[in-house]
Tab-separated table of C-alpha atoms and ligand atoms in Angstrom:
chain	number	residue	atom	x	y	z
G	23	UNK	CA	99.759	147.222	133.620
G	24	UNK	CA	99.589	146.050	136.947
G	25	UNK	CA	101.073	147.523	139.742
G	26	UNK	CA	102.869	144.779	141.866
G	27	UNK	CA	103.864	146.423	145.456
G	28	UNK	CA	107.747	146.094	146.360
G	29	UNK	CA	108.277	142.881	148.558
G	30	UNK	CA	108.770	143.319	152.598
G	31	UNK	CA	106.822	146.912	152.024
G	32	UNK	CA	106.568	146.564	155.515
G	33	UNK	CA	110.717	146.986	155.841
G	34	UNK	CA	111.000	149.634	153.563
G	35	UNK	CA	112.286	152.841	154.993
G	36	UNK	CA	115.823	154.269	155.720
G	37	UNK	CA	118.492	151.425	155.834
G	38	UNK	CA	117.930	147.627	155.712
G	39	UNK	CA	116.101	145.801	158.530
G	40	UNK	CA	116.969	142.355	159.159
G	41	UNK	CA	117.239	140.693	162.047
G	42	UNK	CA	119.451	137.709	160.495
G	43	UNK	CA	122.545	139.092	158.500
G	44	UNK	CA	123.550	138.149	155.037
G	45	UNK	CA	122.520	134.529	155.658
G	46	UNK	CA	120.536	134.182	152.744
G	47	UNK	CA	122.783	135.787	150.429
G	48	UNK	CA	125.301	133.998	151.210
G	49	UNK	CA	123.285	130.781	150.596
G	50	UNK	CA	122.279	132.271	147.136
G	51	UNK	CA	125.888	133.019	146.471
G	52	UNK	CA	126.800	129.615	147.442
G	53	UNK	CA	123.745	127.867	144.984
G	54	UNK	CA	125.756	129.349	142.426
G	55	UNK	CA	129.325	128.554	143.236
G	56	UNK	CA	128.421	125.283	144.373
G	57	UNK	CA	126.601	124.735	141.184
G	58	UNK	CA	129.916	125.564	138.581
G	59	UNK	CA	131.784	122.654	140.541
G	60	UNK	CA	129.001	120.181	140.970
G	61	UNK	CA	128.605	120.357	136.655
G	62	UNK	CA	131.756	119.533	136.746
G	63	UNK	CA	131.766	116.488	139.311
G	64	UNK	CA	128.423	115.325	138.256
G	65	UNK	CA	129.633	114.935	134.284
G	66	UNK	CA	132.488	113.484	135.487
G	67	UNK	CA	130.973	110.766	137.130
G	68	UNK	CA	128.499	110.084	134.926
G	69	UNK	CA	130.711	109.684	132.185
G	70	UNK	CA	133.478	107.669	133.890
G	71	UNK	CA	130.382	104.991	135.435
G	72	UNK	CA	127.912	105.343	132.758
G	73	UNK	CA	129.420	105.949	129.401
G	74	UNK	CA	133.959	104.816	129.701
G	75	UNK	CA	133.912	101.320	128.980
G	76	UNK	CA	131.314	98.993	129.888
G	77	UNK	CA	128.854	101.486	131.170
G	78	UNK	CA	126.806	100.663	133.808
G	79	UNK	CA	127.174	96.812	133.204
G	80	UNK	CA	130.839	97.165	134.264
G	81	UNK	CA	129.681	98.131	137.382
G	82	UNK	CA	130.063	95.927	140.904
G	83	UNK	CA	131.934	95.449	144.004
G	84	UNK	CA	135.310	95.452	142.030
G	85	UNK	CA	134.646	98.404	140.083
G	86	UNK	CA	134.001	100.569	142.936
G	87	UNK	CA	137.038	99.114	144.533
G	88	UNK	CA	139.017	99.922	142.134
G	89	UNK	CA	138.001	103.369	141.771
G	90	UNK	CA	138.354	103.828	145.942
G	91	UNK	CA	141.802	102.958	145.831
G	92	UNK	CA	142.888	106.150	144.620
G	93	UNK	CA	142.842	108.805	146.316
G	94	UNK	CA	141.928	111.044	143.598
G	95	UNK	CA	138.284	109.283	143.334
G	96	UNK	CA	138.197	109.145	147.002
G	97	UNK	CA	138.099	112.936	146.863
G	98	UNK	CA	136.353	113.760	144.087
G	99	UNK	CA	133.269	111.430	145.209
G	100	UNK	CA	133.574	113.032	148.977
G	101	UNK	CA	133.086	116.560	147.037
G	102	UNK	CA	130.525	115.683	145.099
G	103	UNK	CA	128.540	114.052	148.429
G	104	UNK	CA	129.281	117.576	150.789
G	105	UNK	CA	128.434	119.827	147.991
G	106	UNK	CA	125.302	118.198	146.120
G	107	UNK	CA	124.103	117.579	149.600
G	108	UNK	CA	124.230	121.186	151.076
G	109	UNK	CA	123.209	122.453	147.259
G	110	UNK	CA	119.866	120.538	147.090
G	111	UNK	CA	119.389	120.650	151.027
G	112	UNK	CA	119.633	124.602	150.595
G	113	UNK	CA	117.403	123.779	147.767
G	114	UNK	CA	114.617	121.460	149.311
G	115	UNK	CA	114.662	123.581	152.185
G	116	UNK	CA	113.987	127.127	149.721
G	117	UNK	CA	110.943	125.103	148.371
G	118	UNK	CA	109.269	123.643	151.883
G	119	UNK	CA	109.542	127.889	152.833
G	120	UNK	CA	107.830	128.481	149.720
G	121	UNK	CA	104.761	126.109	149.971
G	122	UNK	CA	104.286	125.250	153.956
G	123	UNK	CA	102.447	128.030	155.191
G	124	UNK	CA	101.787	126.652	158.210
G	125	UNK	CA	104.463	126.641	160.962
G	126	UNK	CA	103.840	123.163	162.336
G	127	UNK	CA	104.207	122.397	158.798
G	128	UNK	CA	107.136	123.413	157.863
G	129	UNK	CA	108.970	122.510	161.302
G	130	UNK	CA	108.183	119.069	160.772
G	131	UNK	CA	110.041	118.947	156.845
G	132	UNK	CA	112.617	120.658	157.767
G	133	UNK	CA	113.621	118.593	160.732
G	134	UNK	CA	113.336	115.599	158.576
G	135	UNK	CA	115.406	117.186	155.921
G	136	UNK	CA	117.993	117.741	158.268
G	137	UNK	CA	118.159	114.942	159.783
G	138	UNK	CA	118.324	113.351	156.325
G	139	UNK	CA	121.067	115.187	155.761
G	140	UNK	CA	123.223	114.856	158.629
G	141	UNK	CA	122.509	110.707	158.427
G	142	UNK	CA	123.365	110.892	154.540
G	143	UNK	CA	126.815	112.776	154.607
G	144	UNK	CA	127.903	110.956	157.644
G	145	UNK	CA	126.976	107.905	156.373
G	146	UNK	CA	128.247	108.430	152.407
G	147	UNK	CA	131.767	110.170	154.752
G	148	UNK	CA	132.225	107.115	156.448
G	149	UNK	CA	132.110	104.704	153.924
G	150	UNK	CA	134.370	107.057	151.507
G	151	UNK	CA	136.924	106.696	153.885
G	152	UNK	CA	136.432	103.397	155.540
G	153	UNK	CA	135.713	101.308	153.268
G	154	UNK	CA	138.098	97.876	152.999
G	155	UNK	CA	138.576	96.900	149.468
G	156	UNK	CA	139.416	93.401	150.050
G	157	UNK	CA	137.156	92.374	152.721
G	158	UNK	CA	138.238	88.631	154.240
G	159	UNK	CA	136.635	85.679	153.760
G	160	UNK	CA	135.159	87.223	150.491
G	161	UNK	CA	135.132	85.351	147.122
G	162	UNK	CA	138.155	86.115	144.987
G	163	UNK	CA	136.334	86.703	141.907
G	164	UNK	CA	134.068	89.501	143.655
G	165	UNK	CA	136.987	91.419	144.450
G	166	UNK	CA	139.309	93.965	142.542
G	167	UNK	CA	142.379	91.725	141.385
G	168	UNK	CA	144.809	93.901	143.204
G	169	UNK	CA	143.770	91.900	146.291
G	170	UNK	CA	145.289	88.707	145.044
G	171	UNK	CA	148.522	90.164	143.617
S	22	UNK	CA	102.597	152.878	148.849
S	23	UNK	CA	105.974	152.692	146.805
S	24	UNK	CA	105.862	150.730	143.298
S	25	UNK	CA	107.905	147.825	142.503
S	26	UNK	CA	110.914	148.398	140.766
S	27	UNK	CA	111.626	148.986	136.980
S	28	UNK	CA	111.601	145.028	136.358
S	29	UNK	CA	114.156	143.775	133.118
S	30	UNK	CA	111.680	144.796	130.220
S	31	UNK	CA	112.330	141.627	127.177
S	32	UNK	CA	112.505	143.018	124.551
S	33	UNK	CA	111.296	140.842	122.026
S	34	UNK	CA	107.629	139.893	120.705
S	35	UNK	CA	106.566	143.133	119.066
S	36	UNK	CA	103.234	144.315	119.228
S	37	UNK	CA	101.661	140.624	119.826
S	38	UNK	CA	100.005	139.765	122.612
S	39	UNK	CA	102.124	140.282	125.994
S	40	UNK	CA	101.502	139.192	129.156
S	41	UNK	CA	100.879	141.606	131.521
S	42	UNK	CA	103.974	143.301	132.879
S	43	UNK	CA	106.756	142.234	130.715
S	44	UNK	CA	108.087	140.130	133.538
S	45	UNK	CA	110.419	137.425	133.301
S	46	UNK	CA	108.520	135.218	135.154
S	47	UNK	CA	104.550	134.853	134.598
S	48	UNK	CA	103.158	132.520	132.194
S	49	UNK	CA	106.266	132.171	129.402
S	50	UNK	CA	109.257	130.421	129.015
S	51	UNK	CA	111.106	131.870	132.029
S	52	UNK	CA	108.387	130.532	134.250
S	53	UNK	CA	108.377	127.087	132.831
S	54	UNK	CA	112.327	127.412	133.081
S	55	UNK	CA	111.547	128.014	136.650
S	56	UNK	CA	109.156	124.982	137.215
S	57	UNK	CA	111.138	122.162	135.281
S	58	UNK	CA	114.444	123.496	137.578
S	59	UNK	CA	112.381	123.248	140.842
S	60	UNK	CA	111.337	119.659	139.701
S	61	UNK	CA	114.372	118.295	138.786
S	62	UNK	CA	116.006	119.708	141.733
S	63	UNK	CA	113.978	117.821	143.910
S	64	UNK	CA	113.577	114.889	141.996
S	65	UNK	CA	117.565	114.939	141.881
S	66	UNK	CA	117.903	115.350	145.552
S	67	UNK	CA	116.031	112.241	146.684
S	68	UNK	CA	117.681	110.292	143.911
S	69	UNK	CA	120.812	111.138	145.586
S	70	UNK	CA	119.724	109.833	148.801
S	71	UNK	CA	119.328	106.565	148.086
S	72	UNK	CA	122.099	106.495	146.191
S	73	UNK	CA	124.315	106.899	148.400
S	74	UNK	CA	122.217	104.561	150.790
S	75	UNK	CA	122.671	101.609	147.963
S	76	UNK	CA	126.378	102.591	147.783
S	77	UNK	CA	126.690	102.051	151.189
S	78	UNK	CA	126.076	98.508	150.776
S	79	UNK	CA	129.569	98.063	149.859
S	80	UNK	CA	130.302	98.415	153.545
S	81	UNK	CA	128.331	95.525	154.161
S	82	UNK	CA	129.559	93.320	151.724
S	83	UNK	CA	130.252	92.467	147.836
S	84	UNK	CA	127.743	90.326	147.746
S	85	UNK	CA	125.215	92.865	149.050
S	86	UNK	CA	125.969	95.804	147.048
S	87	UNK	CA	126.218	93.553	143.946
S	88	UNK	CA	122.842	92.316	144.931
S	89	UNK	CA	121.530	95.794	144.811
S	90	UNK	CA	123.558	97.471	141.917
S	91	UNK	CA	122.194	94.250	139.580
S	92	UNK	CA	118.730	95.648	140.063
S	93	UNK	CA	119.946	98.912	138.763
S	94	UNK	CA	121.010	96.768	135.566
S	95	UNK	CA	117.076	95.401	134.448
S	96	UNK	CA	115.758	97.260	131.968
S	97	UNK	CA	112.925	98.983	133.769
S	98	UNK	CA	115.594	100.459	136.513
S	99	UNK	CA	117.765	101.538	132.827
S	100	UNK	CA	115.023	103.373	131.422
S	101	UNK	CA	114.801	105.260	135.188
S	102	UNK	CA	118.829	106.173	134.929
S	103	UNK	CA	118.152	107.919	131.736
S	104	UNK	CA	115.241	109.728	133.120
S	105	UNK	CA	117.462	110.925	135.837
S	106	UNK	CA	119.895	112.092	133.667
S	107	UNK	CA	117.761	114.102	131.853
S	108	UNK	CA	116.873	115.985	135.162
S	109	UNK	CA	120.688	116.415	135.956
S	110	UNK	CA	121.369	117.280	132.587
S	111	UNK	CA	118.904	120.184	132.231
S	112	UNK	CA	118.819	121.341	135.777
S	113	UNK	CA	122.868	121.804	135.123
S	114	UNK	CA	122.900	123.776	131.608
S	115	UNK	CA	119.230	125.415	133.347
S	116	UNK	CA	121.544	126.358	136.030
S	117	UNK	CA	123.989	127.703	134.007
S	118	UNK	CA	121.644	129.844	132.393
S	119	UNK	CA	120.559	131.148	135.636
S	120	UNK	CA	123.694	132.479	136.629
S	121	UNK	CA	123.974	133.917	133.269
S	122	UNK	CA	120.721	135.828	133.789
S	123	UNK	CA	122.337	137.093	137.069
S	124	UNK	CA	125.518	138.135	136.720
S	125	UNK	CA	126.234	138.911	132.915
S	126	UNK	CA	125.373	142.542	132.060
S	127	UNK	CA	122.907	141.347	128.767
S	128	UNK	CA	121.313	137.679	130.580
S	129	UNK	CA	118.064	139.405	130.952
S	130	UNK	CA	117.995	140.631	127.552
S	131	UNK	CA	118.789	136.936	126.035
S	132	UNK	CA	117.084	134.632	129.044
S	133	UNK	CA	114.793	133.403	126.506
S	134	UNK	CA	117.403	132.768	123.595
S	135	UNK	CA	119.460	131.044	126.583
S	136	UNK	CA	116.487	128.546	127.499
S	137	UNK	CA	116.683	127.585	123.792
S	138	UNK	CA	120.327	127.013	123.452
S	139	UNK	CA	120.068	125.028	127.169
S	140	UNK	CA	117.348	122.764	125.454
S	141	UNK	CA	119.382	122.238	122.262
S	142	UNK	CA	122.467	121.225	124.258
S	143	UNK	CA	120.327	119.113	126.055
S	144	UNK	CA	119.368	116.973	122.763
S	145	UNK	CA	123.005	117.254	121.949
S	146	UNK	CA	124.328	115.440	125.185
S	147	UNK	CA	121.125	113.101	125.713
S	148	UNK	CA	121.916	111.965	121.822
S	149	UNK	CA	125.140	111.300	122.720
S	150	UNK	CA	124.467	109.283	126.344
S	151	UNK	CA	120.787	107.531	125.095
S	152	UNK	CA	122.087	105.085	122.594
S	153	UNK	CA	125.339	104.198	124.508
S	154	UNK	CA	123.213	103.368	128.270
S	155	UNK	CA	120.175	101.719	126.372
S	156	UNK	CA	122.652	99.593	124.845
S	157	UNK	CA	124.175	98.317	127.885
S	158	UNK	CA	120.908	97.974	129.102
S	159	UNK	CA	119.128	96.311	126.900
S	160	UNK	CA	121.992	95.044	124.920
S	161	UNK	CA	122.832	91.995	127.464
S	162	UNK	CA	126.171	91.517	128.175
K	226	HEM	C1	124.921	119.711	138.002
K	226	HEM	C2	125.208	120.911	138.431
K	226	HEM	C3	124.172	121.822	139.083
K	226	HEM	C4	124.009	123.138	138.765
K	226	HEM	C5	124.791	123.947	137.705
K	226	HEM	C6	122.951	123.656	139.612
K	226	HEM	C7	122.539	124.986	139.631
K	226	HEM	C8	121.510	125.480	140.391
K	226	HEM	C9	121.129	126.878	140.485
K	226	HEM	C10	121.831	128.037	139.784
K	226	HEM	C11	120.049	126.941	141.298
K	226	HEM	C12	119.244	128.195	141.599
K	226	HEM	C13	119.373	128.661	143.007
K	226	HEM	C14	118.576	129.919	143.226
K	226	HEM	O1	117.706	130.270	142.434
K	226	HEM	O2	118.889	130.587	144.224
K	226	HEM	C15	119.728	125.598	141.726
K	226	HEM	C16	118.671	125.261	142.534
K	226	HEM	C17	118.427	123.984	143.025
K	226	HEM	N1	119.211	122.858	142.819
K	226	HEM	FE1	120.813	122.771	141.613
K	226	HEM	N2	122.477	122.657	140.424
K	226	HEM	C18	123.202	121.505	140.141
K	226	HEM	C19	123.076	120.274	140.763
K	226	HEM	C20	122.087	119.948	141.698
K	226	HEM	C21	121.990	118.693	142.428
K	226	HEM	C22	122.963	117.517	142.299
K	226	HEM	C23	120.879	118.779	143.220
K	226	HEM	C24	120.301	117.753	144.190
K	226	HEM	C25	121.006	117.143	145.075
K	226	HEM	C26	120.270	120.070	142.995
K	226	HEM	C27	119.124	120.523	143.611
K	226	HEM	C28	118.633	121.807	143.516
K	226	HEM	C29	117.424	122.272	144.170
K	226	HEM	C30	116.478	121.421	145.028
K	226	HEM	C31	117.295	123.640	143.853
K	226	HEM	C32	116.205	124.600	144.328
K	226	HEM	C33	115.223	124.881	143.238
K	226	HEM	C34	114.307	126.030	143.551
K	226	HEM	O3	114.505	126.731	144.553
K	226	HEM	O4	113.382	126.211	142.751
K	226	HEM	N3	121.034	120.764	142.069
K	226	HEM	N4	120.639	124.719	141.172
């Protein structure tokens, strides 16, 4: 059998030395917590826009409409943007550690996954909560039918 | 120079051939585990971006986003949705599993017997979605 030496060797000694707190358990706490909820959001949505009724064909302008006027999709789909985007961010980010080695390297993907980020939840924020479900001077038939009533 | 420490023996496969170290990683089923959740992570991840760029569209206006969604509708785009539910699907019973491994007192001990019931429940559920999205994809309207 091989012998594989303990990880951070280097560290080892009386007492724990880090230099950056429980950061990174917390993050692997969080993968896990984060992941219970999201199973639940994700199957959600899938089922209610894929599977309910029409599936995906039923989907459009209206549809979407609809399901924004309530305040109950409104939050569910703003959960399911924060948490699936700081899960797979922490993620993505776990990987580009594991296979940049080189520090230019993995500066450059990590800025871009940030910035991804931030543009992506402020963007999919925004639209959650300012988003006009009967736009004017828009067809009547492209709209939800609560606009006419 | 210390030694790592005791790692979760599995138990299983007798005397046949083991890989070195009775690890849960290296070579078996737990790594594999390990690859398909990294993969479907990330393919998940920039599937989500867009996504909620194209959703965006209905900012812009019906006409746009209904533009955009229709090309999720052709059957080429279909057959892409049920890939990507695939990933979602395992990578969520996968995940599951994970946690299981962690935090329940006899995970190690069943990992592999886990992977198999995560794979099984994946047929289940894909059985279930497959026929009903291929048919609105390919069934017309
Ligand atoms: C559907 C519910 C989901 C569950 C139950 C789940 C669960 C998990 C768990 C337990 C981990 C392991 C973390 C670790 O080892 O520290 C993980 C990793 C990961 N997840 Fe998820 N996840 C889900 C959804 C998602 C979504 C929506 C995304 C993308 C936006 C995603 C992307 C990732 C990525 C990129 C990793 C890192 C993989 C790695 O380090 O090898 N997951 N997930």
């Amino acid at each position: 059998m091989t012998t594989i030496p303990a990880p951070r060797t280097r560290n080892a000694g009386p007492g724990r030395r880090t230099t950056r707190g429980n950061w990174e358990l917390y993050g692997w706490v969080f993968m896990r917590a984060s992941g219970v909820v999201l199973l639940v959001l994700i199957f959600g949505h899938l089922f209610v826009n894929l599977v309910a009724g029409e599936g995906i064909s039923a989907i459009d302008f209206g549809f979407v409409a609809g399901k924004w006027a309530s305040p109950f999709w409104q939050i569910w789909d703003l959960l399911m943007l924060w948490l699936a985007m700081i899960h797979g961010t922490n993620g993505v980010r776990t990987i580009i550690n594991d296979y940049a080695e080189r520090d230019g390297t993995r500066l450059v993907l990590k800025l871009a996954l940030y910035a991804s980020f931030v543009v992506v939840v402020v963007l999919g924020t925004l639209v959650i909560f300012t988003f006009d479900p009967c736009p004017a001077n828009s067809p009547a038939d492209l709209l939800p039918s609560f606009c006419t009533a | 120079m210390p030694t790592a420490p005791a790692e979760p023996r599995d138990d299983a496969a007798p005397t046949a051939k083991r890989i070195p170290g009775g690890t849960l990683y290296r070579g078996r089923e737990g790594m594999w585990s390990w690859v398909a959740h990294r993969i479907t992570g990330v393919l998940i991840f920039f599937f989500l971006l867009v996504h909620v760029l194209d959703t965006s569209l209905v900012r812009v206006s019906p006409e746009a986003y209904n533009a955009v969604i229709g090309t999720y509708k052709n059957p080429v785009m279909g057959l892409g949705e049920a890939g990507l539910v695939a990933a979602i699907v395992f990578h969520a019973f996968n995940g599951i599993r994970i946690m299981l491994v962690d935090f329940w007192s006899k995970g190690a001990k069943y990992h592999r017997v886990m992977l198999w019931v995560v794979l099984g429940l994946f047929v289940v559920t894909m059985a279930g979605f497959l026929p009903r999205h291929l048919m609105h994809v390919f069934g017309g309207e």
